């Protein structure tokens, strides 16, 4: 239905809000019939370009007959300060009714999910509406059909990577903690002659994401063209997914999930699979760590999720295998971007073959088996062979170079200047290393923002320790952060010793 | 746990956001370890006053070592542009975990609901968190205990009205459409010697709220002291509830519910009952209109809701009765603040006794019976007697005067200058008047923002009409709004004529 409209003068506000918001004077809002959180449609009369924004009200920032636009909105509309625009009340996007349907426990059709994803991608939904959607999906869940529709919609509303080479292999870990298996798997797979264009995230709640750790060695914010070039040349890449807009709607959903620590299973599956479809993957291995401190706590939940991954994969012609892995103990001894990157380089250089290296070879091995490169059961050994031969290290150096990086060895990775060693106060055998505490200490010390900050374990499960034996080191960019991290470390049990041994009188 | 903190320079931004938000430069956010939608605690070192804000990031508005504060935040913290503050990462409020509990279908304890309401009242929850709470309550519902806890928490976190007179009676309608029965009931009850301090809302989705209509006659934004004085002097008042902060958390919840058209039953009951407790009500009548165009569509749903109202009333020592009323037809012929106010004054002046007048006498009568003023079954007649005697009109004039108003009769209420009469194009008997269309037309014409705009029905259900007979009038403040309202009116069936009659050949 047609709406009453008004000519108004633009006042550009020097803020980038990232949201489609405009500011109206209380009097104009009343006259146009705009209530809190309702929308106005703003038209640039010179171009006919229209944009819908949520209208906030003010009686200080804009005068009567003025409309306040944040810089990003003014840019989208191609208007400058002082320009005249047409303003009118505007209806909610149609997708709001589909969000309501999901809140009412309804099952969403493909077209409805598509509409929601489009509106999320183009910023048409307000924060309230987007949050209601995420909450409804978390509470009421998605059926398999809906996961498939969501995957499809995310792919259609994002960029895709079209490689002139094949086959494309990929891996994904669901909510692990530390240890960057990706940085070991990618060079192994690329060494075996396959293509693995890996996009990774930055850390949200941990001490480093794969993108943060890789960034210690090489730039990870690459354009789609550059990624294509790197992968076609070297076979692999390890880049930050946030830079290439594979699924912009998903980025918005994750931004809402994080403060509430939500992980709606259906959304997680769609989000992962959409990214695999977008880069043209043929064989994908999904790693689901299970443990008390990781996202998935029980084997039952992991199995249920695994079956859905297989189903969705089938729908999109992707060969998926899921590996349930042990998330109860830390993957490697490093927490923090530089420490984790150095640890990975040490593994590639053949300096350790620890549980992170083993897990990486298992996952890479599964991919090699799936692609037919090796016989079933021989994948791990083949991957280990590639790793131990030094071929994977050479490949990693090629990838670092192709991405524009300059750090090619573990010894070239520098740590933060302030370090504190935490020592054992008793005799005993290590009974449990608390991964969450390790992460918290690394974060207080400054990781992942300070790339060279973090925590390095000097012991592992089962190790016998004596008083004054170093348990772990904390690295920080300044004294204050180091002190705070140390204070926290001393206030909790980061490392628990076996109790029976502690009781013994010596 | 203690956090790394930094001294930063305040940059005050000339915007009132109504939300606790600060702006950090990307570099500082990284150094402090702040992720999107996370919080910082800002301390004014001169006063020790601390405030938690959600930190938005920018790389244009504030420089490194600067923190951007919206005007309202700067005022709360008592700092000026250029002041130095301490800034550190801050944890989420504890209530976020209770919101999560409700999302996970848990039942909330009294202390948990209290914490959520406190954090909502003091703006500590972000829009995402508050929306997740409202969505969870909508989807998972509240048990009776939780409704009672919510009612209590809302009362404890709002202002209360303490009158030196008694007993206090009150009424509330759940989601009706037009017709301001409150403006008839209040003077009747006050005339009978009782006290009725009525707080009403402004319109959200209809053509006028009671506060909007009353404002045509008298100011409705009164302080608590003024309300006390008006009620103790005259026995009644009709004021805008939003001005007195009876339940600030509820105002925030309603602001979120509106764009999604959510009405979580438990929340609605708690919201209504909290306001009744806050003004010290002893006898309360709740009017639940039932019909296709109002909030409650079925008798079953209304009955279920009614029982909960009675239970919550019992818990707070309030005598509650619920009246299920006919919401299928319009309450009176007026849509829009001035038209509805004029219609009410006409009823008080004895010019009509229509269905709005009858309904008002039924509701007022129930209150008179509950308070023991009349015998059961005699309430309606007693109320009608007070209305017809002119006592209620005199009382209304006293209340208008006490609130500071100057409009004392229907003839003093002025309409908007542009009017269009819509006429019947056929012979027939009125079969259905579409209330939603009437409201939409009144809103396009400018109501409730333009107080004198709206729609006035000239016919009612069952009326026989001839071609060219006036069906309704539209009033608007300017030609354009009138034209748009007329266009819409002509594009829909506002008034349906009886079909059999339309088929007759004349």
Coordinates of N, CA and C in Angstrom, one line a residue, chain B residues 357-498:
Chain B
X357 N -20.6 2.3 25.3 CA -21.1 2.7 26.5 C -21.6 1.5 27.3
X358 N -22.2 0.6 26.7 CA -22.7 -0.6 27.3 C -21.6 -1.4 27.9
X359 N -20.6 -1.7 27.1 CA -19.4 -2.4 27.6 C -18.8 -1.7 28.8
X360 N -18.6 -0.4 28.7 CA -18.0 0.3 29.8 C -18.8 0.1 31.1
X361 N -20.2 0.2 31.0 CA -21.0 0.0 32.2 C -20.9 -1.4 32.7
X362 N -20.7 -2.4 31.8 CA -20.6 -3.8 32.3 C -19.3 -3.9 33.1
X363 N -18.2 -3.3 32.6 CA -16.9 -3.5 33.3 C -16.9 -2.7 34.6
X364 N -17.4 -1.4 34.5 CA -17.5 -0.6 35.7 C -18.4 -1.3 36.7
X365 N -19.5 -1.9 36.2 CA -20.4 -2.6 37.1 C -19.8 -3.7 37.8
X366 N -18.9 -4.5 37.1 CA -18.2 -5.6 37.7 C -17.4 -5.1 38.9
X367 N -16.7 -4.0 38.7 CA -15.9 -3.4 39.8 C -16.7 -3.0 41.0
X368 N -17.9 -2.4 40.7 CA -18.8 -2.0 41.8 C -19.3 -3.2 42.6
X369 N -19.5 -4.3 41.8 CA -20.0 -5.5 42.5 C -18.8 -6.1 43.4
X370 N -17.6 -6.1 42.8 CA -16.4 -6.7 43.4 C -16.1 -6.0 44.7
X371 N -16.3 -4.7 44.7 CA -15.9 -3.9 45.8 C -17.0 -3.8 46.9
X372 N -18.2 -4.5 46.6 CA -19.2 -4.5 47.5 C -20.2 -3.3 47.5
X373 N -20.0 -2.5 46.5 CA -20.8 -1.3 46.4 C -22.2 -1.6 46.0
X374 N -22.4 -2.6 45.1 CA -23.7 -3.1 44.8 C -23.8 -4.6 44.9
X375 N -25.0 -5.0 44.9 CA -25.2 -6.5 45.0 C -24.8 -7.1 43.6
X376 N -24.5 -8.4 43.7 CA -24.2 -9.1 42.4 C -25.3 -9.0 41.4
X377 N -25.0 -8.7 40.2 CA -26.1 -8.6 39.2 C -26.6 -7.1 39.0
X378 N -26.3 -6.3 39.9 CA -26.8 -4.9 39.9 C -25.8 -3.9 39.4
X379 N -24.5 -4.3 39.2 CA -23.5 -3.4 38.9 C -23.7 -2.6 37.6
X380 N -24.0 -3.3 36.5 CA -24.2 -2.6 35.2 C -25.3 -1.5 35.4
X381 N -26.4 -1.8 36.1 CA -27.5 -0.8 36.2 C -27.0 0.4 37.0
X382 N -26.2 0.1 38.0 CA -25.7 1.2 38.9 C -24.8 2.1 38.1
X383 N -23.9 1.5 37.3 CA -22.9 2.2 36.5 C -23.7 3.1 35.5
X384 N -24.7 2.5 34.9 CA -25.5 3.2 33.9 C -26.2 4.4 34.5
X385 N -26.7 4.2 35.7 CA -27.4 5.3 36.4 C -26.4 6.4 36.6
X386 N -25.2 6.1 37.1 CA -24.2 7.2 37.3 C -23.8 7.9 36.0
X387 N -23.8 7.1 34.9 CA -23.5 7.7 33.6 C -24.6 8.6 33.2
X388 N -25.9 8.1 33.3 CA -27.0 8.9 32.7 C -27.4 10.1 33.6
X389 N -27.0 10.0 34.9 CA -27.3 11.2 35.7 C -26.4 12.4 35.4
X390 N -25.3 12.2 34.7 CA -24.5 13.3 34.4 C -23.3 13.4 35.4
X391 N -23.4 12.6 36.4 CA -22.3 12.6 37.5 C -21.0 12.3 36.9
X392 N -21.0 11.2 36.0 CA -19.7 10.8 35.4 C -19.1 11.9 34.6
X393 N -20.0 12.6 33.9 CA -19.5 13.8 33.0 C -18.8 14.8 33.9
X394 N -19.5 15.2 35.0 CA -18.9 16.2 35.9 C -17.6 15.7 36.5
X395 N -17.5 14.4 36.8 CA -16.3 13.8 37.4 C -15.2 13.9 36.3
X396 N -15.5 13.5 35.1 CA -14.5 13.6 34.0 C -14.0 15.0 33.8
X397 N -14.9 16.0 33.9 CA -14.4 17.4 33.8 C -13.5 17.7 35.0
X398 N -13.8 17.3 36.2 CA -12.9 17.5 37.3 C -11.5 16.9 37.1
X399 N -11.5 15.6 36.5 CA -10.3 15.0 36.3 C -9.5 15.7 35.2
X400 N -10.1 16.1 34.1 CA -9.5 16.8 33.0 C -8.8 18.1 33.6
X401 N -9.6 18.8 34.5 CA -9.1 20.0 35.0 C -7.9 19.8 36.0
X402 N -8.0 18.7 36.8 CA -7.0 18.4 37.8 C -5.7 18.0 37.0
X403 N -5.8 17.4 35.9 CA -4.6 17.0 35.1 C -4.1 18.2 34.3
X404 N -4.8 19.3 34.3 CA -4.3 20.5 33.6 C -4.9 20.7 32.3
X405 N -6.0 20.0 32.0 CA -6.6 20.1 30.6 C -7.6 21.3 30.5
X406 N -8.0 21.5 29.2 CA -8.9 22.7 29.0 C -10.0 22.3 28.1
X407 N -10.2 21.0 27.7 CA -11.3 20.6 26.8 C -12.3 19.9 27.6
X408 N -13.5 20.5 27.8 CA -14.4 19.9 28.7 C -15.7 19.3 28.1
X409 N -15.8 19.5 26.7 CA -17.0 18.9 26.1 C -16.7 18.4 24.7
X410 N -17.6 17.6 24.2 CA -17.4 17.0 22.9 C -17.3 18.1 21.8
X411 N -18.0 19.2 22.0 CA -18.0 20.2 20.9 C -16.7 21.0 20.9
X412 N -15.9 20.9 21.9 CA -14.7 21.6 22.0 C -13.5 20.8 21.3
X413 N -13.8 19.5 21.0 CA -12.8 18.7 20.3 C -12.8 19.0 18.8
X414 N -11.7 19.4 18.3 CA -11.6 19.8 16.9 C -11.0 18.6 16.0
X415 N -11.5 18.5 14.8 CA -11.0 17.5 13.9 C -10.0 18.1 12.9
X416 N -9.3 17.3 12.2 CA -8.3 17.7 11.2 C -9.1 18.4 10.0
X417 N -8.4 19.4 9.3 CA -9.2 20.2 8.4 C -9.6 19.5 7.1
X418 N -8.9 18.4 6.7 CA -9.2 17.8 5.4 C -10.1 16.5 5.7
X419 N -11.3 16.5 5.0 CA -12.2 15.4 5.3 C -12.7 14.8 4.0
X420 N -12.9 13.5 3.9 CA -13.5 12.9 2.8 C -14.5 11.9 3.2
X421 N -15.7 12.0 2.6 CA -16.8 11.1 3.0 C -16.8 10.0 2.0
X422 N -16.8 8.7 2.5 CA -16.9 7.6 1.6 C -18.3 7.1 1.6
X423 N -18.9 6.9 0.4 CA -20.3 6.6 0.3 C -20.5 5.2 -0.2
X424 N -21.7 4.6 0.1 CA -22.0 3.3 -0.4 C -22.2 3.4 -1.9
X425 N -21.8 2.3 -2.6 CA -22.1 2.2 -4.1 C -23.3 1.3 -4.4
X426 N -23.8 0.7 -3.3 CA -24.9 -0.3 -3.6 C -26.0 -0.2 -2.5
X427 N -27.0 -0.9 -2.7 CA -28.0 -1.2 -1.7 C -27.6 -2.4 -0.9
X428 N -28.0 -2.4 0.3 CA -27.6 -3.7 1.1 C -27.7 -3.4 2.6
X429 N -27.5 -4.5 3.3 CA -27.4 -4.5 4.7 C -26.0 -4.7 5.1
X430 N -25.5 -4.0 6.1 CA -24.1 -4.1 6.5 C -23.9 -5.5 7.2
X431 N -22.9 -6.3 6.6 CA -22.7 -7.6 7.0 C -21.5 -7.7 7.9
X432 N -20.4 -7.0 7.6 CA -19.2 -7.0 8.4 C -18.5 -5.6 8.2
X433 N -18.0 -5.1 9.3 CA -17.1 -3.9 9.3 C -15.7 -4.4 9.6
X434 N -14.8 -4.2 8.7 CA -13.4 -4.7 8.9 C -12.6 -3.7 9.7
X435 N -12.5 -4.1 11.0 CA -11.8 -3.2 12.0 C -10.4 -3.0 11.6
X436 N -9.7 -4.0 11.2 CA -8.3 -3.8 10.8 C -8.1 -2.8 9.7
X437 N -9.0 -2.8 8.7 CA -9.0 -1.9 7.6 C -9.3 -0.5 8.1
X438 N -10.2 -0.3 9.0 CA -10.5 1.0 9.6 C -9.3 1.6 10.3
X439 N -8.6 0.7 11.0 CA -7.4 1.2 11.7 C -6.3 1.6 10.7
X440 N -6.1 0.8 9.7 CA -5.1 1.1 8.7 C -5.4 2.4 8.0
X441 N -6.7 2.6 7.7 CA -7.0 3.9 7.0 C -6.7 5.1 7.9
X442 N -7.1 4.9 9.2 CA -6.9 6.0 10.2 C -5.4 6.2 10.3
X443 N -4.6 5.2 10.3 CA -3.1 5.3 10.4 C -2.5 6.0 9.1
X444 N -3.0 5.6 7.9 CA -2.5 6.2 6.7 C -2.9 7.7 6.7
X445 N -4.1 8.0 7.3 CA -4.5 9.4 7.4 C -3.7 10.2 8.4
X446 N -2.9 9.5 9.2 CA -2.0 10.2 10.1 C -2.1 9.9 11.6
X447 N -3.2 9.2 12.0 CA -3.4 8.8 13.4 C -2.3 7.7 13.7
X448 N -1.8 7.6 15.0 CA -2.1 8.5 16.1 C -1.2 9.7 16.2
X449 N -0.2 9.8 15.3 CA 0.8 10.9 15.4 C 0.1 12.2 15.2
X450 N -0.8 12.3 14.1 CA -1.7 13.5 14.0 C -2.9 13.2 14.8
X451 N -3.0 13.8 15.9 CA -4.1 13.5 16.8 C -5.5 13.7 16.2
X452 N -5.7 14.7 15.4 CA -7.0 15.0 14.8 C -7.3 14.2 13.6
X453 N -6.5 13.3 13.2 CA -6.7 12.5 12.0 C -7.4 11.2 12.4
X454 N -8.1 10.6 11.5 CA -8.7 9.3 11.8 C -9.9 8.9 10.9
X455 N -10.7 8.0 11.4 CA -11.8 7.5 10.6 C -13.1 7.5 11.5
X456 N -14.2 7.9 11.0 CA -15.4 7.9 11.7 C -16.5 7.1 11.0
X457 N -16.9 6.0 11.6 CA -18.0 5.2 10.9 C -19.3 5.9 11.0
X458 N -20.1 5.9 9.9 CA -21.4 6.5 9.9 C -22.5 5.4 10.0
X459 N -22.1 4.2 10.0 CA -23.1 3.1 9.9 C -22.6 2.0 10.9
X460 N -23.5 1.1 11.3 CA -23.0 0.0 12.1 C -23.6 -1.4 11.6
X461 N -23.1 -2.5 12.1 CA -23.5 -3.8 11.7 C -25.0 -3.9 11.6
X462 N -25.5 -4.4 10.5 CA -26.9 -4.6 10.4 C -27.6 -3.5 9.8
X463 N -27.0 -2.3 9.7 CA -27.7 -1.1 9.1 C -28.0 -1.4 7.6
X464 N -29.2 -1.0 7.2 CA -29.5 -1.0 5.7 C -28.9 0.2 5.1
X465 N -28.3 0.1 4.0 CA -27.8 1.3 3.3 C -28.2 1.3 1.8
X466 N -28.2 2.6 1.3 CA -28.6 2.8 -0.1 C -27.4 3.4 -0.8
X467 N -27.4 3.4 -2.1 CA -26.3 4.0 -2.9 C -26.2 5.5 -2.4
X468 N -25.0 6.0 -2.4 CA -24.7 7.4 -2.0 C -24.8 7.7 -0.6
X469 N -25.2 6.7 0.2 CA -25.4 6.9 1.7 C -23.9 6.9 2.3
X470 N -23.6 7.9 3.1 CA -22.3 7.9 3.7 C -22.0 6.7 4.6
X471 N -20.8 6.1 4.4 CA -20.4 4.9 5.2 C -19.5 5.3 6.3
X472 N -18.5 6.1 5.9 CA -17.5 6.6 6.9 C -16.8 7.9 6.4
X473 N -16.2 8.6 7.3 CA -15.5 9.8 7.0 C -14.0 9.6 7.3
X474 N -13.1 10.2 6.5 CA -11.7 10.2 6.8 C -11.2 11.6 7.1
X475 N -10.5 11.8 8.1 CA -9.9 13.1 8.5 C -8.4 13.1 8.4
X476 N -7.8 14.1 7.8 CA -6.4 14.2 7.8 C -5.9 15.6 7.9
X477 N -4.6 15.7 8.2 CA -4.0 17.1 8.4 C -3.5 17.7 7.1
X478 N -3.3 16.9 6.1 CA -3.0 17.5 4.8 C -3.6 16.6 3.6
X479 N -3.7 17.2 2.4 CA -4.4 16.6 1.3 C -3.8 15.3 0.9
X480 N -2.4 15.2 1.0 CA -1.7 14.0 0.5 C -2.1 12.8 1.4
X481 N -2.1 13.0 2.7 CA -2.4 11.9 3.6 C -3.9 11.5 3.4
X482 N -4.7 12.5 3.1 CA -6.2 12.2 2.9 C -6.3 11.3 1.6
X483 N -5.6 11.8 0.5 CA -5.7 11.0 -0.7 C -5.2 9.6 -0.6
X484 N -4.1 9.4 0.1 CA -3.5 8.1 0.3 C -4.5 7.2 1.1
X485 N -5.1 7.8 2.1 CA -6.0 7.0 2.9 C -7.2 6.6 2.1
X486 N -7.7 7.6 1.3 CA -8.9 7.3 0.4 C -8.5 6.2 -0.6
X487 N -7.4 6.3 -1.2 CA -6.9 5.3 -2.2 C -7.0 3.9 -1.6
X488 N -6.4 3.8 -0.3 CA -6.4 2.5 0.3 C -7.8 2.1 0.6
X489 N -8.6 3.0 1.1 CA -10.0 2.7 1.5 C -10.8 2.1 0.3
X490 N -10.5 2.7 -0.9 CA -11.2 2.2 -2.1 C -10.7 0.9 -2.7
X491 N -9.5 0.5 -2.2 CA -8.9 -0.7 -2.7 C -9.2 -1.9 -1.9
X492 N -9.9 -1.8 -0.8 CA -10.2 -2.9 0.1 C -11.7 -2.9 0.4
X493 N -12.2 -4.0 1.0 CA -13.6 -4.0 1.5 C -13.6 -3.6 2.9
X494 N -13.8 -2.3 3.2 CA -13.9 -1.8 4.6 C -15.2 -2.3 5.2
X495 N -16.2 -2.2 4.4 CA -17.6 -2.6 4.8 C -18.2 -3.5 3.8
X496 N -18.5 -4.7 4.3 CA -19.1 -5.7 3.4 C -20.6 -5.7 3.6
X497 N -21.2 -5.7 2.5 CA -22.7 -5.8 2.5 C -23.1 -7.3 2.4
X498 N -24.3 -7.5 3.0 CA -24.9 -8.8 3.0 C -25.0 -9.3 1.6

